[in-house]
Coordinates of C-alpha atoms and ligand atoms in Angstrom, one line a residue:
X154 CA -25.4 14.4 7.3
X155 CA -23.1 11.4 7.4
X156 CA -25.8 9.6 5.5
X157 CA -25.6 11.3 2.9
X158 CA -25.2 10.1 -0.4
X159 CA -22.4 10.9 -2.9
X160 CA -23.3 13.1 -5.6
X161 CA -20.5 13.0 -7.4
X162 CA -19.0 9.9 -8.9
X163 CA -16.8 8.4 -11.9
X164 CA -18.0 9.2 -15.0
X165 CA -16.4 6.7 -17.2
X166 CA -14.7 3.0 -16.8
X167 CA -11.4 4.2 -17.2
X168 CA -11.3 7.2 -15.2
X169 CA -12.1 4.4 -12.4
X170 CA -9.5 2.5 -13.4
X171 CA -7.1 4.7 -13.8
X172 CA -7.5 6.4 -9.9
X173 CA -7.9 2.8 -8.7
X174 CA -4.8 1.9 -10.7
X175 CA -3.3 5.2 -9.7
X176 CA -3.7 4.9 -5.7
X177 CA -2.5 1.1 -6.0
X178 CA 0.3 1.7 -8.1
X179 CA 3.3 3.4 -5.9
X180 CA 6.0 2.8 -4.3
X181 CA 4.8 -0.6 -3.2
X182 CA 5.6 -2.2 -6.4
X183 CA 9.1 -0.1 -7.2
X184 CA 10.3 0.1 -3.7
X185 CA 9.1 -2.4 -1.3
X186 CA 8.2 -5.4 -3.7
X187 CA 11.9 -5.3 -5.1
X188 CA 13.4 -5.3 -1.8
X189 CA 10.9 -8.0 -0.1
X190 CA 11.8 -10.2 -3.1
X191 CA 15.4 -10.3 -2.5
X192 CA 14.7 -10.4 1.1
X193 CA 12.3 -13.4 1.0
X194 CA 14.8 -15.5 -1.8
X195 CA 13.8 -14.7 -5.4
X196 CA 11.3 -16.6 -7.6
X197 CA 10.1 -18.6 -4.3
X198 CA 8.3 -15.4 -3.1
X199 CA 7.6 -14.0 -6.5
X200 CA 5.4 -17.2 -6.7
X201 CA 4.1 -17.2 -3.3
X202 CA 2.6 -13.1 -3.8
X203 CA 1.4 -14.3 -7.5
X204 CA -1.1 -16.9 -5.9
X205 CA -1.9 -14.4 -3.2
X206 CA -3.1 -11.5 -5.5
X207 CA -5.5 -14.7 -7.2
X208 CA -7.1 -15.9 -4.3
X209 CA -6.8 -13.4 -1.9
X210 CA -5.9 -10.0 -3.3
X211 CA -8.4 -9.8 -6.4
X212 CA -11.3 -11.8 -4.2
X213 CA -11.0 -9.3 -1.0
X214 CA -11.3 -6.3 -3.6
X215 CA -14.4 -7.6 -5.2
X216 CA -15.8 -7.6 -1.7
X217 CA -14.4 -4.2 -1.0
X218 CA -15.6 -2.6 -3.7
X219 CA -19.2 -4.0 -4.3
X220 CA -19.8 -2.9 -0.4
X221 CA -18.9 0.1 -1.2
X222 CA -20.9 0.0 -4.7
X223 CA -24.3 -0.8 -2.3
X224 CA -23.7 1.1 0.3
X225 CA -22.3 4.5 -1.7
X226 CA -21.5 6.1 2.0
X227 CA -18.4 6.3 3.8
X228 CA -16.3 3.8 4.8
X229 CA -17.2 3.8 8.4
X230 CA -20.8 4.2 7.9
X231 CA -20.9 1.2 5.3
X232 CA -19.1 -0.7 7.9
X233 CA -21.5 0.2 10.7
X234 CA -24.3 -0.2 8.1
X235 CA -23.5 -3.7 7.7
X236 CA -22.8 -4.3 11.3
X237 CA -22.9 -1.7 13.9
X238 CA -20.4 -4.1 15.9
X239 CA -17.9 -3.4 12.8
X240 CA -17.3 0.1 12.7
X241 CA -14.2 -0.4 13.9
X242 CA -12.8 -1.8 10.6
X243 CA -13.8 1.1 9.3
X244 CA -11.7 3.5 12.2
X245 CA -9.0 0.9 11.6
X246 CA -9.3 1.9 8.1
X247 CA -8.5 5.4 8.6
X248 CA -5.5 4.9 11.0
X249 CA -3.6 2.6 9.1
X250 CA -3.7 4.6 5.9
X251 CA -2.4 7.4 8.2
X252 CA -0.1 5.2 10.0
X253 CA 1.5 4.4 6.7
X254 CA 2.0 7.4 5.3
X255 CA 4.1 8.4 7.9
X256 CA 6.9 6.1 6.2
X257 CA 5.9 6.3 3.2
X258 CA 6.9 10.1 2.3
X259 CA 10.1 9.2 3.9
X260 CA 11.0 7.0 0.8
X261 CA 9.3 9.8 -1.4
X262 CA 11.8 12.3 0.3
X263 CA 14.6 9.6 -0.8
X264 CA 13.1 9.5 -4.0
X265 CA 13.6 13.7 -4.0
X266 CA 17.2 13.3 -3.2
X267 CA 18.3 10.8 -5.9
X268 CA 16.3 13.1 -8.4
X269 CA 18.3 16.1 -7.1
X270 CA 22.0 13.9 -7.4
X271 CA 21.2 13.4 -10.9
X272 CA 20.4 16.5 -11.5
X273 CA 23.1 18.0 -10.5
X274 CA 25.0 15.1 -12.0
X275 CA 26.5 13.8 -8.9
X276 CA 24.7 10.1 -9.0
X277 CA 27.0 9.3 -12.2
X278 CA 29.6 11.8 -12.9
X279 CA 31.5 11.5 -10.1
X280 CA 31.9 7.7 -11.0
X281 CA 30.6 6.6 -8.1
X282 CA 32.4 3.3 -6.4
X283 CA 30.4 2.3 -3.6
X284 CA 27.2 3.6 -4.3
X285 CA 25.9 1.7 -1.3
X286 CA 27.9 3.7 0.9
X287 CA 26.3 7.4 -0.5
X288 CA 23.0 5.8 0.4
X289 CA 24.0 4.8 3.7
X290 CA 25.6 7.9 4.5
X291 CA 22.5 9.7 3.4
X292 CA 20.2 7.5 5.1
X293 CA 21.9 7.6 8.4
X294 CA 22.8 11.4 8.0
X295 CA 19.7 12.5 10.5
X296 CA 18.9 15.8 9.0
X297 CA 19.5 15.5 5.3
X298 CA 16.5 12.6 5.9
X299 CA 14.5 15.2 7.3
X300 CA 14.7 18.1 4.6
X301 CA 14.4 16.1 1.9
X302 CA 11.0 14.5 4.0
X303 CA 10.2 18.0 4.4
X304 CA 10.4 18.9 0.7
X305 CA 7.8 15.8 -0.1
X306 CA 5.1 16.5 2.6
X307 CA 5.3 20.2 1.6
X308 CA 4.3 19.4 -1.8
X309 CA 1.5 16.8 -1.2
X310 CA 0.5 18.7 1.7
X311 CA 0.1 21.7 -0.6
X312 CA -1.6 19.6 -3.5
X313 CA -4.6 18.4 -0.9
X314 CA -4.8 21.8 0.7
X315 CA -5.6 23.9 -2.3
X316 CA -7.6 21.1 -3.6
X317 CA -6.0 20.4 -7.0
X318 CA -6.3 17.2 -6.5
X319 CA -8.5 16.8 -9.3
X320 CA -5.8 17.6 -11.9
X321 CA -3.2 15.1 -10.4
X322 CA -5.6 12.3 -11.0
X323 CA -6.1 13.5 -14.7
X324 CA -2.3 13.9 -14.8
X325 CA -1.9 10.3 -13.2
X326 CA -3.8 9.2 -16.7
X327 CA -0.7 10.3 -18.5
X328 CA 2.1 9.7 -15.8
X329 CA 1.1 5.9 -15.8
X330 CA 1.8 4.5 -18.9
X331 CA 4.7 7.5 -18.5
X332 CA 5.9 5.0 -15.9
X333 CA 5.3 2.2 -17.9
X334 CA 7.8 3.0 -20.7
X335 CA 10.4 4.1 -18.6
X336 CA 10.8 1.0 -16.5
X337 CA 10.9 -0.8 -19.9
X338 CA 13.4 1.1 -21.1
X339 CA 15.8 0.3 -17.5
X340 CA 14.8 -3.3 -17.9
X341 CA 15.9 -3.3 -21.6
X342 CA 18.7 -1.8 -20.1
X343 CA 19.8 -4.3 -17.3
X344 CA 19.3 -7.3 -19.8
X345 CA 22.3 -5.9 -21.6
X346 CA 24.7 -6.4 -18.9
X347 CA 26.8 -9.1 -18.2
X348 CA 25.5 -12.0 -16.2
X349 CA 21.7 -10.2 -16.3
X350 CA 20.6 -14.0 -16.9
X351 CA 21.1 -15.0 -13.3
X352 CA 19.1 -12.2 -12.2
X353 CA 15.8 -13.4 -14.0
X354 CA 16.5 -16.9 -12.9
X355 CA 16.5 -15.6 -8.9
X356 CA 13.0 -13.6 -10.2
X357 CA 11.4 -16.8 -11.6
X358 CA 13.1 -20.0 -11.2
X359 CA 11.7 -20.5 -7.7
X360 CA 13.7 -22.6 -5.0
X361 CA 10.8 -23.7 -2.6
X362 CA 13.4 -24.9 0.2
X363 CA 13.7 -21.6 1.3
X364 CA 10.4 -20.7 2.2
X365 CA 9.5 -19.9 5.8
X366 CA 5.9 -19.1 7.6
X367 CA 7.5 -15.5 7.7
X368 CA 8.1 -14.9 3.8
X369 CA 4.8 -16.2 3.2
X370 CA 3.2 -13.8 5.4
X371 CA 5.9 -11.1 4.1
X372 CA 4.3 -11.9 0.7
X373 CA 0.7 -11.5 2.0
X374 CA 1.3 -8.2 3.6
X375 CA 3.0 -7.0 0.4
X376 CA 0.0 -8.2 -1.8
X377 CA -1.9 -5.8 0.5
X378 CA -0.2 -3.4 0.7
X379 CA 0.8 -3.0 -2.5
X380 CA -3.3 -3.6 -4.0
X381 CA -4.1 -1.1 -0.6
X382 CA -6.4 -3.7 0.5
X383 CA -7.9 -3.6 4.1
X384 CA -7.9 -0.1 4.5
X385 CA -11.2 1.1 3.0
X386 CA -9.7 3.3 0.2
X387 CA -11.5 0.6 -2.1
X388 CA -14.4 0.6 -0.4
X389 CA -14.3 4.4 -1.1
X390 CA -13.8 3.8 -4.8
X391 CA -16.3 1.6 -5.4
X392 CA -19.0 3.8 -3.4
X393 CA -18.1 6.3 -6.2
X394 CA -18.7 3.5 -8.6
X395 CA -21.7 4.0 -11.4
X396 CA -24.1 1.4 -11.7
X397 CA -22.9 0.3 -14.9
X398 CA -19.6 -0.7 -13.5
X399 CA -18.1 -4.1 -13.8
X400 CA -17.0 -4.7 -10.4
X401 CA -15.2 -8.2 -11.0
X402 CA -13.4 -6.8 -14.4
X403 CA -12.2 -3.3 -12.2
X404 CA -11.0 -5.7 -9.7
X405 CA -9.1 -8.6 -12.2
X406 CA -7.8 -5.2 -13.9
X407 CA -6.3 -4.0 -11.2
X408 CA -4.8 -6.7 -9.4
X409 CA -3.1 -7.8 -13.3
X410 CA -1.9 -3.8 -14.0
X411 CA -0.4 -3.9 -10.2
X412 CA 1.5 -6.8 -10.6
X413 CA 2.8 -6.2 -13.9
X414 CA 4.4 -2.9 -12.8
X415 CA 5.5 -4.7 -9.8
X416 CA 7.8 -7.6 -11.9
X417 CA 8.5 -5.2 -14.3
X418 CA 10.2 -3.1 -11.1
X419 CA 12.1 -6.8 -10.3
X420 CA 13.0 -6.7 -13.6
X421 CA 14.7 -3.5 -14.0
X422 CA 16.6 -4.2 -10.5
X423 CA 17.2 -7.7 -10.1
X424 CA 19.3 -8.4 -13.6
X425 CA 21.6 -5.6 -12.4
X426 CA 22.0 -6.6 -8.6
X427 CA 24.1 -9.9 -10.2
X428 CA 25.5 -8.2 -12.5
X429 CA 27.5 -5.6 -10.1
X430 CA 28.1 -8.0 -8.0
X431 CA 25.1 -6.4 -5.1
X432 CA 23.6 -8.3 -3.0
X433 CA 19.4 -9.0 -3.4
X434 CA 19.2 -8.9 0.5
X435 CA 20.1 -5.4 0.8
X436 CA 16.6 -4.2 2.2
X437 CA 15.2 -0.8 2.1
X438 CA 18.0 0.7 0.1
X439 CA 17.9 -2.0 -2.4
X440 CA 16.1 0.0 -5.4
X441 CA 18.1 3.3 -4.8
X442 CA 21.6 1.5 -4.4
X443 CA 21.2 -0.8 -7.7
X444 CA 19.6 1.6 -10.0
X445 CA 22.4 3.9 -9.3
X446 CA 24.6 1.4 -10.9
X447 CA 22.8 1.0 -14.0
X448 CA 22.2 4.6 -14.5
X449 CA 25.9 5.1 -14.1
X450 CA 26.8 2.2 -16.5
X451 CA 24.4 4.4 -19.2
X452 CA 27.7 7.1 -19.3
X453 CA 27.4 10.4 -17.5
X454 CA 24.9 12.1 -20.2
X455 CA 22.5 9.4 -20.7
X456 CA 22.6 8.1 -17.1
X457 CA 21.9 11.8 -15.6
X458 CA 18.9 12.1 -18.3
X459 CA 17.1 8.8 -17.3
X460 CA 18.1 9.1 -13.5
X461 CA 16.4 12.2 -13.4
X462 CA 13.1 10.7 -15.4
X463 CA 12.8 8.1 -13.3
X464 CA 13.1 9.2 -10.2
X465 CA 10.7 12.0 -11.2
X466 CA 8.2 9.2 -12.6
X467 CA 9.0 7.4 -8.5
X468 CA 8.3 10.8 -7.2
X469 CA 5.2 11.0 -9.1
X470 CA 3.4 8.0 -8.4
X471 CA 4.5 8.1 -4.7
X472 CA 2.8 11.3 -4.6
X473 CA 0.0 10.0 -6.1
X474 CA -0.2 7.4 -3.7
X475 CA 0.1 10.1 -0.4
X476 CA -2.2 12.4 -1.5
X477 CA -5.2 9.1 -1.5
X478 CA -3.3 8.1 1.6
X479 CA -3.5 11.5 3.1
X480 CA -7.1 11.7 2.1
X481 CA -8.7 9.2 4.1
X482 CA -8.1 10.6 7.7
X483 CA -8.6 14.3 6.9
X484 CA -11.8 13.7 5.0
X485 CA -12.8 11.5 8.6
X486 CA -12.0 14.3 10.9
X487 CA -13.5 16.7 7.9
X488 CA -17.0 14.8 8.6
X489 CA -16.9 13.9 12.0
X490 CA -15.6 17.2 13.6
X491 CA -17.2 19.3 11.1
X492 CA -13.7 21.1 10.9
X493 CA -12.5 23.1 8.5
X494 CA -10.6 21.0 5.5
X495 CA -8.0 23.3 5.5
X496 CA -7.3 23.1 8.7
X497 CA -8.1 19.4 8.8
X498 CA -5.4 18.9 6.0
X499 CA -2.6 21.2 7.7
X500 CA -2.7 19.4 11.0
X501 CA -2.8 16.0 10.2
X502 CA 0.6 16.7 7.3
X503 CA 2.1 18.5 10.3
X504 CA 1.0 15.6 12.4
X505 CA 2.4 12.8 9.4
X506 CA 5.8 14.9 9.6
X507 CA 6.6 14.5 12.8
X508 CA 6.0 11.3 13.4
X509 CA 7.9 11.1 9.9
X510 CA 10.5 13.1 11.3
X511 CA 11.1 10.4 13.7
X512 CA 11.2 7.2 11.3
X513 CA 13.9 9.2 8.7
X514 CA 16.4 9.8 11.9
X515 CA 16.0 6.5 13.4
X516 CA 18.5 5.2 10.5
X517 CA 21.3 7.4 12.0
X518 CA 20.1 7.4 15.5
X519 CA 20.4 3.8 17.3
X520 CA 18.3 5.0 20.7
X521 CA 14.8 5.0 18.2
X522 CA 15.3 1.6 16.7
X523 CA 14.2 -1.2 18.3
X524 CA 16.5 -3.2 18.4
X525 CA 18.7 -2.2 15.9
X526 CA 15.9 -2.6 13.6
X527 CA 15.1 1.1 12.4
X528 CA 11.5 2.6 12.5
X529 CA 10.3 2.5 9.0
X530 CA 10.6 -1.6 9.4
X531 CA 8.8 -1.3 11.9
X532 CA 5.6 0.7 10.9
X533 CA 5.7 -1.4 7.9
X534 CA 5.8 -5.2 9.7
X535 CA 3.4 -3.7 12.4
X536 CA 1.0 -2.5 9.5
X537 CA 1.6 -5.2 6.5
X538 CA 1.9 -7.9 8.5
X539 CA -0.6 -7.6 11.5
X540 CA -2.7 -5.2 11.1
X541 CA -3.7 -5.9 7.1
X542 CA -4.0 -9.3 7.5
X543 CA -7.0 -8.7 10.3
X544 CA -8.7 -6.2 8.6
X545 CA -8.8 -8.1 5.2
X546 CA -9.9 -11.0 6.9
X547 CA -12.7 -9.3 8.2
X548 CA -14.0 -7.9 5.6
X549 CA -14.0 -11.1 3.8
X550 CA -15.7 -13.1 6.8
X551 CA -18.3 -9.6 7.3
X552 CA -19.3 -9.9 3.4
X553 CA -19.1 -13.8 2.9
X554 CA -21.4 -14.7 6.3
X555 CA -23.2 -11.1 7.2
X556 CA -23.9 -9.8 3.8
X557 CA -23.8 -13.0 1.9
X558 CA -23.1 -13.5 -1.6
X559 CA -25.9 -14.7 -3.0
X560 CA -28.0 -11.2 -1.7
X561 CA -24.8 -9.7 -3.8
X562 CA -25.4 -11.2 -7.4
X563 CA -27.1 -7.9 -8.5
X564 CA -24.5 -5.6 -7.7
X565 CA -21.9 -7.9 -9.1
X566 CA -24.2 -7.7 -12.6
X567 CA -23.9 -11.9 -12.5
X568 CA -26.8 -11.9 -15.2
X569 CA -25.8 -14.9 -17.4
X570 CA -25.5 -18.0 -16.2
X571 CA -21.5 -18.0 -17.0
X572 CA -21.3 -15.0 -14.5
X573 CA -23.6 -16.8 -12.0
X574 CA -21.0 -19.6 -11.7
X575 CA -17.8 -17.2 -11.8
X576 CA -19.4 -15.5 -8.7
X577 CA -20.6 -18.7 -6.7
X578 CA -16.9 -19.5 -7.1
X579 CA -16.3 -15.9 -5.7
X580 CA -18.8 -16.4 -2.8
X581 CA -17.3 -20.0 -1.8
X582 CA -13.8 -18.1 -1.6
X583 CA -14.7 -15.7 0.4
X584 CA -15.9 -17.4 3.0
X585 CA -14.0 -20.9 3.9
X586 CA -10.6 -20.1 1.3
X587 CA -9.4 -16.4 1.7
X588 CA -10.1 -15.5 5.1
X589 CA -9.4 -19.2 6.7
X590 CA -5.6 -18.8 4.6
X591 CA -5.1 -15.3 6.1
X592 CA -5.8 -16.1 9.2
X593 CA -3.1 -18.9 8.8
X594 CA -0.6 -17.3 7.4
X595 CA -1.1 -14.5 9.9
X596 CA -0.9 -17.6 12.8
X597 CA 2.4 -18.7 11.1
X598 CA 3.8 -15.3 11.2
X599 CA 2.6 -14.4 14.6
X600 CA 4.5 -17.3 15.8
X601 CA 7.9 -17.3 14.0
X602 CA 7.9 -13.2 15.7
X603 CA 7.3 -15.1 19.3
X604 CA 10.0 -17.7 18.6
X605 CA 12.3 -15.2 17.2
X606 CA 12.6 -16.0 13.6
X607 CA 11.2 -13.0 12.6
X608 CA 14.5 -10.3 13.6
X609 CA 13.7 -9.4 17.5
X610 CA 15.2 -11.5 19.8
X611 CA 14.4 -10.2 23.4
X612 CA 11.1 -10.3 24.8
X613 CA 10.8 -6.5 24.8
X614 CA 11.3 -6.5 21.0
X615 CA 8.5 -9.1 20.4
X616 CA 6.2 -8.1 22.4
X617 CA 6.6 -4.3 21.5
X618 CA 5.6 -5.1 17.5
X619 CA 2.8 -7.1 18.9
X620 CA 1.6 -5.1 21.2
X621 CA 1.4 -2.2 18.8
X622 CA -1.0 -3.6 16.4
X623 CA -3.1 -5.2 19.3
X624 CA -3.2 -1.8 21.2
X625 CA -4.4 0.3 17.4
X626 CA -7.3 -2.6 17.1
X627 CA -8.3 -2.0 20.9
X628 CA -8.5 2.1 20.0
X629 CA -10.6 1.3 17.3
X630 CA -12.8 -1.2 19.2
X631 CA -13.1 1.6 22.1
X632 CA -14.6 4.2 18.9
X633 CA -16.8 2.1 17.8
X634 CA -18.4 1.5 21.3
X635 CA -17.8 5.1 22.0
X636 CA -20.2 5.5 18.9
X637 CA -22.2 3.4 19.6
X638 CA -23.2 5.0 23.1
X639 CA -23.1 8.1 21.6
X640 CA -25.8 7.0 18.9
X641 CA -27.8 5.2 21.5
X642 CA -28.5 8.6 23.5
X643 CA -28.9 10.8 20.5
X644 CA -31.7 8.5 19.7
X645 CA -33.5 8.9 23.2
X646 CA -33.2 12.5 23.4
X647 CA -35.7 12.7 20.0
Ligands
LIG2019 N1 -0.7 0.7 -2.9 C1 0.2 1.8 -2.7 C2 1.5 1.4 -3.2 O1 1.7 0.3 -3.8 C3 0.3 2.1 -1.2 C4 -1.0 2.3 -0.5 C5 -1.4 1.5 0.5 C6 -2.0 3.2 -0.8 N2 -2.6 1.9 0.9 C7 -3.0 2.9 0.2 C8 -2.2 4.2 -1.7 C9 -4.2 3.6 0.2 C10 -3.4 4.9 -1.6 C11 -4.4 4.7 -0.7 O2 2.4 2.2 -3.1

């Protein structure tokens, strides 16, 4: 039964693209990759995540997807079918989707409320001063947080429970270059201001001497996070993948469309944040807080009309993004436990919300940081930073010495010679560049947490953000054993 083969599958190129454009394309680039710019000092990281989505964000989804292109099973079983000691990248694959979501519809409840303010017209006619101070107050307002999460996982909870998920990926065809225009339209906008110029210097003039081991892993986590590498959902994809497909193309595609949409979100914030006067290292807020100020400098009318059309657009692709993340683990427990879908769907949202619940108060509550650092930092450093970094590097090191590239030239159609060499280079990065240079820059980081660069000071801190992500890779370990005892005796009974 698990076995099985998909029946269904992409019909053309650019229905592929699109829902592999359309999962990787979320709040990652507008929300987190602004903020982890200013965070990690401007053009310096820009640069740094540029040459990661090269060498290791484009060559770790080649090997993601043409696994999943041979295999055309699940993600667990094309895991175990390469290695039955390997399952457990594929477990770890369905709990860190999971695990993200549970912060991630938080910002899409955010997303909700600035839609609403403009709306109703608050965000601009009430010529808002301090528009860093309505966001804090919202953000650390405990239940407001919580209605406005509410609001989001109803809808995307609704959306995979009736199963309409089909039209939201045809929609996502139209909402994309939707997306596109508007952000052109805001960073048309920001260039106009005053002093916009020293915005796109701190985007690409890079200062080097502020570089740490910690923005550099900051940068790899956001390059997989934001090209949802390491979490299977590729594998998925290309498992759906028709023959015909060009898997290094899809792959060079993606990794380009993300990171255009990603700049193109620096661009629209970063010109503005000098000229207000902001400041880049405002964190999570960063993209609420500094849009509010350009859409207020557009004058009540126009401001309210473009606040509202973007944040709708945010709304929109963050949705997209939840409903593939909220996929992954009910369509595992749909398989495994042979439950009902619906009922699959309706306790893991309900399961997502709490936990969700949790991470939207911890802004206003100080006992449920860590701290003082609030939860949603911390899913996202325990995730991003630890937990992608192993599983990509896995995956690499599984394909490049289990599989081996050279058994993988079919799949990857290298039929000219031209090909041939483009893949060799493919197969020598993935195994001695990309994985040794994650597995670095994961050292690095792991290090600057343990001498206390990295924000926690007290042993508690440190060793609770470790221990996390060292605790979910021993659950998955322990299910893939589990399986594999489980397997062993099914296989003696017959
Ligand atoms: N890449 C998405 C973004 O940039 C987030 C994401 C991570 C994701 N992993 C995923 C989306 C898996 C869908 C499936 O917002």
């Amino acid at each position: 039964m698990i076995n099985k083969k998909h029946s269904k599958g992409f019909t053309s190129k650019f229905g592929f693209l699109m829902a592999t454009v359309g999962s990787a394309v979320g709040l990652g680039n507008l929300w987190s990759f602004p903020y982890k710019v200013g965070e990690g000092g401007g053009a310096a990281f820009v640069f740094i995540y540029i040459i990661m989505v090269c060498l290791v964000g484009v060559i770790a989804m080649i090997g993601e997807f043409v696994i999943g292109k041979r295999s055309q099973v699940n993600v667990i079983d094309t895991y175990g079918g390469i290695s039955k000691w390997f399952k457990w990248l594929g477990y770890l694959g369905v709990l860190v989707p999971f695990m993200i979501l549970c912060y991630y519809q938080v910002i899409g409840g955010w997303s909700i409320k600035y839609m609403v303010d403009y709306i109703g017209g608050i965000g601009v006619a009430s010529g808002v001063q301090n528009v860093g101070g309505m966001f804090d107050t919202f953000t650390t307002s405990v239940t407001m947080p919580v209605v406005y999460l509410l609001v989001f996982a109803l809808i995307v909870g609704i959306i995979v429970l009736f199963g309409v998920n089909k039209g939201i990926e045809k929609a996502s065809k139209i909402l994309m270059p939707a997306l596109f225009v508007c952000l052109i339209v805001v960073v048309i906008k920001g260039l106009t201001l005053p002093n916009a110029v020293a915005g796109l210097e701190f985007l690409f003039k890079p200062d080097f001497t502020k570089v740490t081991g910690s923005t550099v892993l900051s940068a790899l986590g956001q390059v997989f996070f934001s090209m949802s590498l390491g979490m299977g959902i590729n594998v998925a994809y290309g498992s759906y993948m028709k023959d015909s497909m060009n898997i290094g193309k899809s792959a060079v595609m993606v990794g380009v469309l993300d990171t255009v949409m990603a700049l193109l979100a620096g661009m629209a914030i970063f010109p503005a944040v000098f000229s207000f006067g902001l400041k880049p290292t405002a964190g999570p807020g960063l993209l609420f807080v500094v849009l509010a100020e350009v859409f207020a400098s557009m004058g009540p009318v126009a401001g309210r009309i473009f606040g509202t059309i973007f944040f709708m657009l945010v709304i929109l692709a963050a949705t997209t993004s939840s409903i593939a993340l909220l996929e992954v683990p009910v369509q595992f427990v749909v398989e495994r436990f042979h439950i009902n879908r619906k009922l699959a769907s309706l306790c893991i949202a309900g399961i997502v919300f709490g936990i969700g619940s949790f991470i939207a108060m911890s802004f206003g509550v100080p006992s449920l940081q860590v701290e003082s650092v609030d939860l949603l930092t911390l899913f996202d450093s325990i995730t991003n930073k630890l937990i992608l970094p192993i599983t990509a590097a896995s995956t690499c090191l599984l394909v490049g010495y289990k599989v081996k590239p050279k058994n993988l030239y079919d799949d990857l159609q290298a039929d000219t010679k031209n090909k041939l060499i483009i893949y060799k280079i493919w197969g020598f990065l993935i195994r001695y560049i990309t994985p040794v240079g994650i597995l670095c820059v994961l050292g690095i980081g792991i290090n600057e947490v343990i001498t206390g660069a990295a924000g926690f000071e007290t042993l508690a801190g440190k060793l609770m953000i470790i221990l996390s992500a060292v605790f979910m890779v021993i659950i998955c370990v322990i299910a893939n054993v589990v399986a594999n005892y489980m397997e062993s005796k099914k296989m003696q009974i017959k």
